[in-house]
Amino acid sequence: MRALFWIILALGPLVALAIWQIETTMYRWSLPLWLIIWVHLILLVFTLKDRATRSRVAFRIYLGLLALTVCFFSLFRYEGSQSGSSMPKYVWRWSQQNEDLALALKGRSAKPDAPAISSTDFSLEGGEAVTDFLGPGRDGKFPERKFRIDWAKAPPEEIWRSPIGRGWSSFVVGPKGRAITQEQVSDAESVTALSLTDGSIIWTHRNPNTRLLLERRENAGARMGGDGPRSTPTIHEGKVYAIGSTGKVDCLQLESGDSIWAKDLKQDFGSEVPRWGISAAPLIVEDHGYVLVAGQESEGPCFFALDLESGKLKWSISASGASYSSPVRRTIAGIDQLILICATEVIGANPADGSILWSHPWKSRFPKVGQPQQISDTDILVTASYGMQSLRLSITRSDSGSFSEEELWQSNRMKTKFSTAQIWNNLAVGLDEGRLAAIDLQTGSKVWKKEKFGFGQNLLIADSLLVQAENGDVVVGSLSSSGFSETGRIGTALSSMTWNAPSLAGRILLVRNDREAIAYRLPAADR
């Protein structure tokens, strides 16, 4: 019995270490569970040898542990995840974090006369419009780099810094330098326009009594993913199209924020609210006159084509459910199509009417967040974490017009949780469970794995990679076949957990998290 006791005692730290070493970091939530099991096993073996005497001791230990548990939860409250690893975050119950943020936000006020930048001045200041999530291709790729990356010699200039409401939305920027994002302020989800000149609010559109955490009956555990809207607005023809975490869709005037039309996917079309909130950015399909938005993650109608001018439903796509990736439009196998990441499949759909051209199973209902990336005329790459395999798919079309898809390989070497892998030369480069890595596009095998940046984001600008680290740092460097060479870092950027994608509008870089937003002017590239 004594040997068994010592075996179990030694087993505790060994199992804990094994759990910690698992590459798929979401499993680390099981550490507290293992600790409870381990303590119970120790007490059980302790009492077996001499039940009469030791059971009293064990009972007292249980009472002590119970008292400690009650004391802990009396002093601390659960505040979501401390990182993308899913480890829980606890703060003092009397902590003023939320109140301090609310007070800072209360000090902001809309300024209709806030300095808007003229198109000419905006261009001279190094700015360019960026009207879509992750840039013009919705893929985080910018073919030309217009700024220097040797930031030690030519550091970025901070233009402004401002408190911002909760949420994981990014920025888009209009042609006059209006930066649009979404945020949670108290129990209202808001679409907000900030001036690039000083960060002041130009306008804000509020949807009162709208909050993902108010939908907890449908979203058990949603607090783990944090509060606030997740999607990023889209700008088109002087209008802003936005969707909140619970499915409220707004079409607003870019200049004033005035409402043109509004829809509620839940009330108007019966769509359910996804557990982690709607994250997909609206996709404008101009030639067919609609905006495509994602809805529920369960089986049924999950993508909705709404008329650009009226919001009227044109058609919907029924599938296994939407996931958390944003739809894109691509030409694959010579045919124009929508590429949709669904709950358990990847779909190609006809942009004219939403009819499904092809579908490939991608099992597991864990969230799929990364954008699909086109590798060639026929091939796409889809990546995800949560124990799923990343896939390279080849889509072909026969002479009769039917499509077929082939899985060229599966790989667990590019596990992107919240970010998107970038296609560079013959590599896919991205944050593999928070560590910057590259895989071979021909085989899916690991080429290199380098620095840990956490569950942040990345943009590919020509041959340079810009990384928004989860801890708030902004890092830039050059890529090679052997790795990533850091050439600049803003260590004084955001100071808390950051899952939001950075936005690059020419030489103006906008970063934010669920507490703060910052605008930087990057140093001009040498001519």
Short mmCIF file of C-alpha atoms in Angstrom, two decimals:
data_model
loop_
_atom_site.label_atom_id
_atom_site.label_comp_id
_atom_site.label_asym_id
_atom_site.label_seq_id
_atom_site.Cartn_x
_atom_site.Cartn_y
_atom_site.Cartn_z
CA MET A 1 0.00 0.00 0.00
CA ARG A 2 2.88 2.32 0.82
CA ALA A 3 4.39 1.69 -2.63
CA LEU A 4 1.04 2.50 -4.24
CA PHE A 5 0.87 5.73 -2.25
CA TRP A 6 4.29 6.86 -3.47
CA ILE A 7 3.48 5.85 -7.06
CA ILE A 8 0.32 7.99 -7.04
CA LEU A 9 2.19 10.84 -5.36
CA ALA A 10 4.81 10.80 -8.13
CA LEU A 11 2.17 10.38 -10.80
CA GLY A 12 0.68 13.83 -10.13
CA PRO A 13 3.48 16.07 -11.43
CA LEU A 14 4.33 13.61 -14.21
CA VAL A 15 0.80 13.64 -15.65
CA ALA A 16 0.61 17.44 -15.18
CA LEU A 17 3.87 17.83 -17.11
CA ALA A 18 2.60 15.54 -19.88
CA ILE A 19 -0.61 17.59 -20.21
CA TRP A 20 1.41 20.80 -20.34
CA GLN A 21 3.62 19.42 -23.11
CA ILE A 22 0.70 18.58 -25.43
CA GLU A 23 0.99 20.79 -28.50
CA THR A 24 -2.77 21.28 -28.74
CA THR A 25 -2.90 23.71 -25.84
CA MET A 26 -6.69 23.62 -25.33
CA TYR A 27 -6.18 20.41 -23.37
CA ARG A 28 -4.43 22.36 -20.63
CA TRP A 29 -7.83 23.19 -19.13
CA SER A 30 -7.75 19.59 -17.83
CA LEU A 31 -4.89 20.45 -15.41
CA PRO A 32 -7.24 21.63 -12.61
CA LEU A 33 -9.39 18.53 -13.17
CA TRP A 34 -6.34 16.28 -12.90
CA LEU A 35 -5.29 18.06 -9.68
CA ILE A 36 -8.69 17.27 -8.11
CA ILE A 37 -8.49 13.61 -9.21
CA TRP A 38 -4.92 13.33 -7.94
CA VAL A 39 -5.75 14.71 -4.50
CA HIS A 40 -8.72 12.33 -4.23
CA LEU A 41 -6.52 9.35 -5.16
CA ILE A 42 -3.93 10.31 -2.54
CA LEU A 43 -6.59 10.60 0.16
CA LEU A 44 -8.21 7.32 -0.89
CA VAL A 45 -4.97 5.34 -0.67
CA PHE A 46 -4.08 7.16 2.56
CA THR A 47 -7.29 5.93 4.24
CA LEU A 48 -7.25 2.33 2.94
CA LYS A 49 -4.48 1.11 5.25
CA ASP A 50 -6.03 2.27 8.52
CA ARG A 51 -9.59 3.33 7.87
CA ALA A 52 -10.55 3.91 11.48
CA THR A 53 -7.77 6.40 12.21
CA ARG A 54 -6.94 7.84 8.83
CA SER A 55 -10.49 8.39 7.65
CA ARG A 56 -10.83 11.09 10.33
CA VAL A 57 -7.65 12.75 9.08
CA ALA A 58 -8.85 12.52 5.48
CA PHE A 59 -12.22 14.00 6.47
CA ARG A 60 -10.45 16.97 8.06
CA ILE A 61 -8.33 17.41 4.94
CA TYR A 62 -11.50 17.38 2.80
CA LEU A 63 -13.04 20.00 5.06
CA GLY A 64 -9.90 22.10 4.75
CA LEU A 65 -9.92 21.81 0.95
CA LEU A 66 -13.62 22.67 0.88
CA ALA A 67 -12.95 25.74 3.01
CA LEU A 68 -10.10 26.77 0.72
CA THR A 69 -12.37 26.33 -2.34
CA VAL A 70 -15.14 28.44 -0.80
CA CYS A 71 -12.58 31.05 0.22
CA PHE A 72 -11.07 31.13 -3.30
CA PHE A 73 -14.39 31.64 -5.07
CA SER A 74 -15.41 34.21 -2.48
CA LEU A 75 -12.30 36.24 -3.26
CA PHE A 76 -11.99 35.69 -7.03
CA ARG A 77 -14.33 35.74 -10.03
CA TYR A 78 -13.99 34.03 -13.39
CA GLU A 79 -13.02 36.46 -16.17
CA GLY A 80 -12.73 34.27 -19.25
CA SER A 81 -9.47 32.90 -20.67
CA GLN A 82 -6.05 34.20 -19.75
CA SER A 83 -4.86 33.28 -23.26
CA GLY A 84 -5.79 31.26 -26.31
CA SER A 85 -4.61 28.16 -24.46
CA SER A 86 -8.04 28.12 -22.72
CA MET A 87 -6.55 28.36 -19.24
CA PRO A 88 -9.10 30.13 -17.00
CA LYS A 89 -8.47 33.65 -15.75
CA TYR A 90 -9.54 34.74 -12.26
CA VAL A 91 -9.47 38.27 -10.87
CA TRP A 92 -10.22 39.75 -7.47
CA ARG A 93 -13.97 40.14 -6.99
CA TRP A 94 -13.46 43.79 -6.08
CA SER A 95 -11.25 44.40 -9.12
CA GLN A 96 -12.23 47.60 -10.95
CA GLN A 97 -11.08 46.49 -14.42
CA ASN A 98 -14.49 46.71 -16.04
CA GLU A 99 -15.43 49.84 -14.13
CA ASP A 100 -12.17 51.58 -15.05
CA LEU A 101 -12.73 50.75 -18.72
CA ALA A 102 -16.34 51.97 -18.54
CA LEU A 103 -15.17 55.23 -16.97
CA ALA A 104 -12.55 55.73 -19.68
CA LEU A 105 -15.13 55.03 -22.38
CA LYS A 106 -17.59 57.41 -20.75
CA GLY A 107 -15.04 60.19 -21.24
CA ARG A 108 -15.21 59.72 -25.00
CA SER A 109 -17.86 61.56 -26.90
CA ALA A 110 -18.83 61.77 -30.52
CA LYS A 111 -17.51 64.83 -32.36
CA PRO A 112 -19.35 65.35 -35.64
CA ASP A 113 -16.83 68.09 -36.43
CA ALA A 114 -13.84 65.81 -35.70
CA PRO A 115 -11.07 66.44 -38.22
CA ALA A 116 -11.70 64.22 -41.23
CA ILE A 117 -8.71 63.75 -43.51
CA SER A 118 -9.18 64.74 -47.14
CA SER A 119 -8.40 62.08 -49.72
CA THR A 120 -5.28 64.01 -50.76
CA ASP A 121 -4.02 64.57 -47.21
CA PHE A 122 -4.76 60.97 -46.29
CA SER A 123 -2.58 59.79 -49.17
CA LEU A 124 0.20 62.24 -48.29
CA GLU A 125 0.16 61.03 -44.70
CA GLY A 126 0.89 57.52 -45.94
CA GLY A 127 -2.68 56.26 -45.63
CA GLU A 128 -4.72 54.15 -48.01
CA ALA A 129 -8.27 52.89 -47.75
CA VAL A 130 -8.64 49.29 -46.61
CA THR A 131 -12.28 48.36 -46.81
CA ASP A 132 -12.22 44.62 -46.06
CA PHE A 133 -11.20 42.40 -43.19
CA LEU A 134 -7.51 41.39 -43.58
CA GLY A 135 -7.08 43.62 -46.62
CA PRO A 136 -8.35 43.63 -50.21
CA GLY A 137 -8.20 39.85 -50.66
CA ARG A 138 -9.54 39.07 -47.18
CA ASP A 139 -6.43 36.91 -46.77
CA GLY A 140 -3.93 39.09 -44.86
CA LYS A 141 -1.68 39.44 -47.89
CA PHE A 142 -0.32 42.76 -49.24
CA PRO A 143 1.83 42.45 -52.39
CA GLU A 144 3.76 45.70 -51.88
CA ARG A 145 5.54 46.95 -48.76
CA LYS A 146 5.55 50.75 -48.49
CA PHE A 147 7.37 51.05 -45.17
CA ARG A 148 10.77 50.29 -43.71
CA ILE A 149 11.14 47.33 -41.37
CA ASP A 150 14.38 48.37 -39.62
CA TRP A 151 12.42 49.92 -36.77
CA ALA A 152 15.42 50.35 -34.48
CA LYS A 153 16.77 52.94 -36.94
CA ALA A 154 13.42 54.30 -38.12
CA PRO A 155 10.81 53.63 -35.44
CA PRO A 156 7.07 53.88 -36.10
CA GLU A 157 5.39 57.08 -34.94
CA GLU A 158 2.46 56.74 -32.58
CA ILE A 159 -0.34 58.98 -33.88
CA TRP A 160 -2.83 58.36 -31.08
CA ARG A 161 -3.89 55.90 -28.41
CA SER A 162 -7.43 55.58 -27.07
CA PRO A 163 -9.51 53.34 -24.79
CA ILE A 164 -11.99 51.17 -26.66
CA GLY A 165 -14.85 48.87 -25.76
CA ARG A 166 -14.56 45.12 -25.51
CA GLY A 167 -14.55 42.92 -28.57
CA TRP A 168 -12.26 41.17 -31.07
CA SER A 169 -13.19 43.28 -34.09
CA SER A 170 -10.51 44.83 -36.31
CA PHE A 171 -10.47 48.15 -38.20
CA VAL A 172 -11.37 49.02 -41.76
CA VAL A 173 -10.52 52.46 -43.12
CA GLY A 174 -12.53 54.61 -45.56
CA PRO A 175 -11.04 56.83 -48.28
CA LYS A 176 -11.15 59.91 -46.01
CA GLY A 177 -9.34 58.25 -43.17
CA ARG A 178 -12.28 57.16 -41.06
CA ALA A 179 -11.40 54.05 -39.08
CA ILE A 180 -14.42 51.83 -38.43
CA THR A 181 -14.59 49.08 -35.83
CA GLN A 182 -17.06 47.40 -33.46
CA GLU A 183 -17.08 47.43 -29.67
CA GLN A 184 -19.09 46.55 -26.58
CA VAL A 185 -19.97 49.50 -24.35
CA SER A 186 -22.01 48.34 -21.36
CA ASP A 187 -24.93 46.31 -22.74
CA ALA A 188 -24.81 47.88 -26.20
CA GLU A 189 -22.90 46.60 -29.22
CA SER A 190 -21.68 49.55 -31.25
CA VAL A 191 -20.23 50.32 -34.66
CA THR A 192 -17.83 53.23 -34.17
CA ALA A 193 -16.01 55.59 -36.55
CA LEU A 194 -12.78 57.15 -35.28
CA SER A 195 -10.75 59.94 -36.82
CA LEU A 196 -7.28 58.83 -37.93
CA THR A 197 -6.04 62.31 -37.01
CA ASP A 198 -6.53 62.02 -33.25
CA GLY A 199 -8.63 58.93 -32.51
CA SER A 200 -11.70 60.94 -31.57
CA ILE A 201 -15.14 59.50 -32.25
CA ILE A 202 -16.81 60.86 -35.39
CA TRP A 203 -19.96 58.82 -34.89
CA THR A 204 -21.21 55.72 -33.16
CA HIS A 205 -24.20 53.51 -33.91
CA ARG A 206 -25.52 51.61 -30.88
CA ASN A 207 -27.62 48.46 -30.66
CA PRO A 208 -28.87 48.60 -27.06
CA ASN A 209 -29.49 45.46 -25.00
CA THR A 210 -27.28 43.51 -27.35
CA ARG A 211 -24.53 41.44 -25.81
CA LEU A 212 -23.29 37.92 -26.41
CA LEU A 213 -23.14 37.21 -22.68
CA LEU A 214 -26.85 38.06 -22.40
CA GLU A 215 -27.46 35.03 -24.64
CA ARG A 216 -25.99 32.58 -22.16
CA ARG A 217 -28.81 30.06 -22.39
CA GLU A 218 -27.82 29.39 -26.00
CA ASN A 219 -24.13 30.01 -25.32
CA ALA A 220 -23.06 28.05 -22.25
CA GLY A 221 -19.40 28.88 -21.63
CA ALA A 222 -19.32 31.87 -23.98
CA ARG A 223 -17.53 33.91 -21.31
CA MET A 224 -14.37 31.90 -22.05
CA GLY A 225 -14.11 33.71 -25.40
CA GLY A 226 -14.55 37.16 -23.87
CA ASP A 227 -17.17 39.83 -24.35
CA GLY A 228 -18.17 42.00 -27.29
CA PRO A 229 -18.51 41.78 -31.09
CA ARG A 230 -16.06 39.61 -33.04
CA SER A 231 -16.73 40.52 -36.67
CA THR A 232 -15.06 43.34 -38.61
CA PRO A 233 -17.21 45.76 -40.69
CA THR A 234 -16.95 46.07 -44.47
CA ILE A 235 -17.00 49.41 -46.34
CA HIS A 236 -18.59 49.64 -49.79
CA GLU A 237 -19.79 52.60 -51.89
CA GLY A 238 -20.07 55.03 -48.97
CA LYS A 239 -21.77 52.50 -46.70
CA VAL A 240 -20.66 50.39 -43.74
CA TYR A 241 -21.97 46.84 -43.40
CA ALA A 242 -21.56 45.26 -39.98
CA ILE A 243 -22.82 42.24 -38.08
CA GLY A 244 -22.75 41.87 -34.30
CA SER A 245 -22.02 38.78 -32.25
CA THR A 246 -25.72 37.92 -31.88
CA GLY A 247 -26.61 38.41 -35.55
CA LYS A 248 -27.78 42.02 -35.81
CA VAL A 249 -26.86 43.32 -39.27
CA ASP A 250 -26.52 47.07 -39.91
CA CYS A 251 -26.08 49.06 -43.11
CA LEU A 252 -24.93 52.56 -42.18
CA GLN A 253 -23.87 55.76 -43.93
CA LEU A 254 -20.07 55.98 -43.81
CA GLU A 255 -20.12 59.77 -43.37
CA SER A 256 -22.69 60.01 -40.57
CA GLY A 257 -23.38 56.56 -39.15
CA ASP A 258 -27.09 56.99 -39.93
CA SER A 259 -28.96 53.73 -40.37
CA ILE A 260 -30.02 52.77 -43.91
CA TRP A 261 -31.43 49.37 -42.97
CA ALA A 262 -31.08 46.76 -40.23
CA LYS A 263 -31.84 43.06 -39.90
CA ASP A 264 -31.70 40.58 -37.03
CA LEU A 265 -30.78 37.06 -38.18
CA LYS A 266 -32.33 35.56 -35.06
CA GLN A 267 -35.64 37.43 -35.18
CA ASP A 268 -36.06 37.83 -38.93
CA PHE A 269 -34.80 34.46 -40.17
CA GLY A 270 -34.80 32.18 -37.11
CA SER A 271 -31.03 31.76 -37.07
CA GLU A 272 -29.49 30.65 -33.77
CA VAL A 273 -26.67 32.54 -32.05
CA PRO A 274 -23.38 30.59 -32.25
CA ARG A 275 -21.80 29.65 -28.95
CA TRP A 276 -18.81 31.96 -29.42
CA GLY A 277 -20.67 34.68 -31.30
CA ILE A 278 -20.76 35.50 -35.02
CA SER A 279 -17.24 36.32 -36.19
CA ALA A 280 -17.35 36.31 -40.00
CA ALA A 281 -16.97 39.68 -41.73
CA PRO A 282 -19.70 40.58 -44.26
CA LEU A 283 -18.73 39.86 -47.88
CA ILE A 284 -19.87 42.28 -50.60
CA VAL A 285 -20.87 40.61 -53.88
CA GLU A 286 -21.44 43.77 -55.89
CA ASP A 287 -22.28 42.30 -59.30
CA HIS A 288 -25.16 40.34 -57.78
CA GLY A 289 -26.20 43.14 -55.44
CA TYR A 290 -25.95 41.48 -52.04
CA VAL A 291 -23.94 41.24 -48.86
CA LEU A 292 -23.28 37.73 -47.56
CA VAL A 293 -23.37 37.21 -43.78
CA ALA A 294 -22.86 34.09 -41.70
CA GLY A 295 -25.37 32.85 -39.13
CA GLN A 296 -25.85 29.77 -36.97
CA GLU A 297 -23.24 27.05 -36.48
CA SER A 298 -25.86 24.28 -36.40
CA GLU A 299 -27.30 22.51 -39.45
CA GLY A 300 -29.73 24.51 -41.57
CA PRO A 301 -29.72 27.93 -43.26
CA CYS A 302 -26.41 29.44 -42.18
CA PHE A 303 -25.35 31.94 -44.87
CA PHE A 304 -27.70 34.75 -45.88
CA ALA A 305 -27.53 36.94 -49.00
CA LEU A 306 -29.09 40.31 -48.13
CA ASP A 307 -29.85 42.98 -50.74
CA LEU A 308 -27.27 45.75 -50.58
CA GLU A 309 -29.84 48.54 -50.73
CA SER A 310 -32.73 47.16 -48.67
CA GLY A 311 -31.48 44.22 -46.60
CA LYS A 312 -34.16 42.01 -48.10
CA LEU A 313 -33.26 38.31 -48.12
CA LYS A 314 -32.38 37.12 -51.65
CA TRP A 315 -31.45 33.55 -50.76
CA SER A 316 -29.72 31.47 -48.11
CA ILE A 317 -27.35 28.50 -48.09
CA SER A 318 -28.15 25.47 -45.94
CA ALA A 319 -25.20 23.42 -44.74
CA SER A 320 -23.75 21.85 -41.59
CA GLY A 321 -23.58 25.34 -40.07
CA ALA A 322 -21.34 28.37 -40.39
CA SER A 323 -18.03 28.45 -38.59
CA TYR A 324 -15.95 31.46 -37.52
CA SER A 325 -14.04 32.07 -40.76
CA SER A 326 -15.11 34.83 -43.16
CA PRO A 327 -16.38 33.89 -46.65
CA VAL A 328 -14.19 34.73 -49.64
CA ARG A 329 -14.73 34.89 -53.39
CA ARG A 330 -12.20 33.09 -55.58
CA THR A 331 -11.77 31.67 -59.08
CA ILE A 332 -11.09 27.96 -58.59
CA ALA A 333 -10.77 25.51 -61.49
CA GLY A 334 -11.65 28.41 -63.79
CA ILE A 335 -15.00 29.09 -62.11
CA ASP A 336 -15.96 32.09 -59.99
CA GLN A 337 -17.20 30.85 -56.60
CA LEU A 338 -17.69 31.55 -52.92
CA ILE A 339 -15.43 29.55 -50.61
CA LEU A 340 -17.17 28.90 -47.29
CA ILE A 341 -15.72 27.24 -44.21
CA CYS A 342 -18.63 25.48 -42.53
CA ALA A 343 -19.01 23.62 -39.25
CA THR A 344 -17.99 20.23 -40.67
CA GLU A 345 -17.21 20.88 -44.33
CA VAL A 346 -15.64 23.22 -46.89
CA ILE A 347 -18.01 24.41 -49.62
CA GLY A 348 -17.76 26.05 -53.01
CA ALA A 349 -20.96 27.91 -53.93
CA ASN A 350 -22.25 29.79 -56.96
CA PRO A 351 -22.18 33.56 -56.20
CA ALA A 352 -25.26 34.11 -58.38
CA ASP A 353 -27.70 32.03 -56.36
CA GLY A 354 -25.82 30.23 -53.56
CA SER A 355 -26.18 26.79 -55.12
CA ILE A 356 -23.50 24.40 -53.88
CA LEU A 357 -20.92 23.46 -56.52
CA TRP A 358 -18.89 21.10 -54.34
CA SER A 359 -18.47 20.11 -50.71
CA HIS A 360 -15.63 18.40 -48.88
CA PRO A 361 -15.99 17.01 -45.34
CA TRP A 362 -13.84 18.56 -42.61
CA LYS A 363 -15.09 16.79 -39.53
CA SER A 364 -15.14 18.11 -35.96
CA ARG A 365 -17.38 20.87 -34.73
CA PHE A 366 -14.63 22.75 -32.98
CA PRO A 367 -14.32 26.37 -34.20
CA LYS A 368 -12.61 26.91 -37.55
CA VAL A 369 -11.37 30.52 -37.70
CA GLY A 370 -8.58 30.85 -40.27
CA GLN A 371 -9.25 32.12 -43.78
CA PRO A 372 -9.03 29.65 -46.69
CA GLN A 373 -5.93 30.39 -48.76
CA GLN A 374 -5.62 29.80 -52.49
CA ILE A 375 -2.39 28.02 -53.44
CA SER A 376 -2.92 27.56 -57.19
CA ASP A 377 -5.66 27.67 -59.83
CA THR A 378 -7.16 24.51 -58.34
CA ASP A 379 -5.81 24.16 -54.79
CA ILE A 380 -6.74 25.72 -51.45
CA LEU A 381 -5.34 25.39 -47.94
CA VAL A 382 -7.56 25.33 -44.85
CA THR A 383 -6.05 25.34 -41.36
CA ALA A 384 -7.40 24.99 -37.83
CA SER A 385 -6.46 24.02 -34.29
CA TYR A 386 -8.39 22.11 -31.58
CA GLY A 387 -6.87 18.79 -32.63
CA MET A 388 -8.08 19.06 -36.26
CA GLN A 389 -5.99 18.33 -39.33
CA SER A 390 -5.19 21.10 -41.80
CA LEU A 391 -5.98 20.17 -45.41
CA ARG A 392 -4.74 20.88 -48.91
CA LEU A 393 -7.66 20.40 -51.29
CA SER A 394 -7.52 20.19 -55.07
CA ILE A 395 -10.74 21.17 -56.86
CA THR A 396 -11.24 20.07 -60.47
CA ARG A 397 -14.07 20.45 -62.99
CA SER A 398 -14.94 17.89 -65.63
CA ASP A 399 -15.97 18.59 -69.23
CA SER A 400 -19.57 18.03 -68.17
CA GLY A 401 -19.26 20.81 -65.60
CA SER A 402 -19.33 18.69 -62.43
CA PHE A 403 -16.81 19.34 -59.69
CA SER A 404 -14.71 16.92 -57.69
CA GLU A 405 -12.38 17.55 -54.79
CA GLU A 406 -9.32 15.60 -53.69
CA GLU A 407 -7.51 15.78 -50.37
CA LEU A 408 -3.81 15.97 -51.28
CA TRP A 409 -2.66 15.79 -47.68
CA GLN A 410 -3.59 16.25 -44.05
CA SER A 411 -1.19 17.84 -41.56
CA ASN A 412 -1.15 18.64 -37.86
CA ARG A 413 1.90 20.90 -38.32
CA MET A 414 -0.05 24.14 -38.92
CA LYS A 415 -2.58 24.48 -36.13
CA THR A 416 -3.86 28.06 -36.46
CA LYS A 417 -6.40 28.84 -33.75
CA PHE A 418 -7.50 32.46 -34.36
CA SER A 419 -5.17 33.47 -37.20
CA THR A 420 -4.62 32.68 -40.90
CA ALA A 421 -1.61 30.93 -42.42
CA GLN A 422 0.13 32.88 -45.20
CA ILE A 423 1.26 31.42 -48.52
CA TRP A 424 4.85 32.43 -49.23
CA ASN A 425 6.91 30.79 -51.98
CA ASN A 426 6.32 27.06 -51.44
CA LEU A 427 5.56 27.43 -47.74
CA ALA A 428 2.59 28.10 -45.52
CA VAL A 429 3.71 30.33 -42.64
CA GLY A 430 1.61 30.90 -39.56
CA LEU A 431 1.14 30.61 -35.81
CA ASP A 432 1.12 26.89 -35.05
CA GLU A 433 -0.43 26.71 -31.55
CA GLY A 434 1.07 30.13 -30.92
CA ARG A 435 4.55 29.45 -32.30
CA LEU A 436 5.65 30.84 -35.68
CA ALA A 437 6.16 27.92 -38.06
CA ALA A 438 6.33 26.97 -41.74
CA ILE A 439 5.17 23.83 -43.55
CA ASP A 440 5.95 22.53 -47.03
CA LEU A 441 2.97 23.05 -49.34
CA GLN A 442 3.81 19.90 -51.29
CA THR A 443 3.72 17.53 -48.32
CA GLY A 444 2.34 19.37 -45.27
CA SER A 445 5.50 18.50 -43.33
CA LYS A 446 7.26 20.88 -40.94
CA VAL A 447 10.04 23.02 -42.42
CA TRP A 448 10.80 25.15 -39.37
CA LYS A 449 9.27 26.23 -36.08
CA LYS A 450 10.56 29.31 -34.27
CA GLU A 451 9.55 31.97 -31.75
CA LYS A 452 6.43 31.78 -29.61
CA PHE A 453 4.12 34.79 -30.16
CA GLY A 454 1.02 33.29 -28.58
CA PHE A 455 -2.40 33.18 -30.21
CA GLY A 456 -2.06 36.45 -32.08
CA GLN A 457 -2.33 37.40 -35.76
CA ASN A 458 -0.09 37.95 -38.78
CA LEU A 459 0.00 39.81 -42.10
CA LEU A 460 2.22 39.05 -45.09
CA ILE A 461 3.57 42.21 -46.74
CA ALA A 462 5.68 41.25 -49.79
CA ASP A 463 8.49 39.16 -48.24
CA SER A 464 7.98 40.56 -44.74
CA LEU A 465 5.78 39.25 -41.97
CA LEU A 466 4.07 41.52 -39.44
CA VAL A 467 3.00 39.69 -36.28
CA GLN A 468 0.55 40.95 -33.69
CA ALA A 469 1.66 38.95 -30.64
CA GLU A 470 -0.95 37.82 -28.15
CA ASN A 471 0.77 39.81 -25.39
CA GLY A 472 0.29 43.04 -27.40
CA ASP A 473 3.73 43.45 -28.99
CA VAL A 474 3.91 44.25 -32.71
CA VAL A 475 6.80 42.51 -34.48
CA VAL A 476 8.07 42.75 -38.05
CA GLY A 477 10.73 40.78 -39.86
CA SER A 478 11.81 39.09 -43.06
CA LEU A 479 11.05 35.54 -44.16
CA SER A 480 13.43 32.99 -45.62
CA SER A 481 13.31 29.29 -46.33
CA SER A 482 15.08 28.71 -43.02
CA GLY A 483 13.04 30.94 -40.74
CA PHE A 484 11.95 34.40 -39.63
CA SER A 485 14.41 37.20 -38.82
CA GLU A 486 13.00 39.90 -36.58
CA THR A 487 13.95 43.43 -37.68
CA GLY A 488 11.66 45.56 -35.52
CA ARG A 489 9.38 45.43 -32.51
CA ILE A 490 6.99 47.79 -30.75
CA GLY A 491 7.13 46.50 -27.21
CA THR A 492 5.12 49.44 -25.91
CA ALA A 493 2.06 48.68 -28.01
CA LEU A 494 -0.95 46.94 -26.46
CA SER A 495 -0.39 45.74 -22.90
CA SER A 496 -2.94 42.93 -22.53
CA MET A 497 -4.25 39.86 -24.35
CA THR A 498 -4.76 40.64 -28.05
CA TRP A 499 -6.64 38.40 -30.46
CA ASN A 500 -7.65 41.18 -32.90
CA ALA A 501 -6.06 41.24 -36.34
CA PRO A 502 -3.99 44.37 -37.13
CA SER A 503 -5.14 46.58 -40.00
CA LEU A 504 -2.71 48.05 -42.52
CA ALA A 505 -3.90 51.11 -44.45
CA GLY A 506 -0.85 51.99 -46.54
CA ARG A 507 1.73 53.10 -43.95
CA ILE A 508 -0.83 53.54 -41.19
CA LEU A 509 -1.06 50.57 -38.85
CA LEU A 510 -4.07 50.20 -36.58
CA VAL A 511 -3.97 47.73 -33.69
CA ARG A 512 -6.44 47.10 -30.91
CA ASN A 513 -7.63 44.60 -28.35
CA ASP A 514 -10.60 44.60 -25.98
CA ARG A 515 -9.34 47.62 -24.03
CA GLU A 516 -7.25 49.94 -26.18
CA ALA A 517 -6.68 51.04 -29.80
CA ILE A 518 -3.52 52.59 -31.28
CA ALA A 519 -2.65 54.15 -34.64
CA TYR A 520 0.96 54.16 -35.88
CA ARG A 521 2.54 55.80 -38.92
CA LEU A 522 5.21 53.45 -40.23
CA PRO A 523 8.45 54.87 -41.67
CA ALA A 524 8.35 55.38 -45.44
CA ALA A 525 10.29 52.91 -47.57
CA ASP A 526 13.36 54.23 -49.33
CA ARG A 527 12.72 55.21 -52.93
#
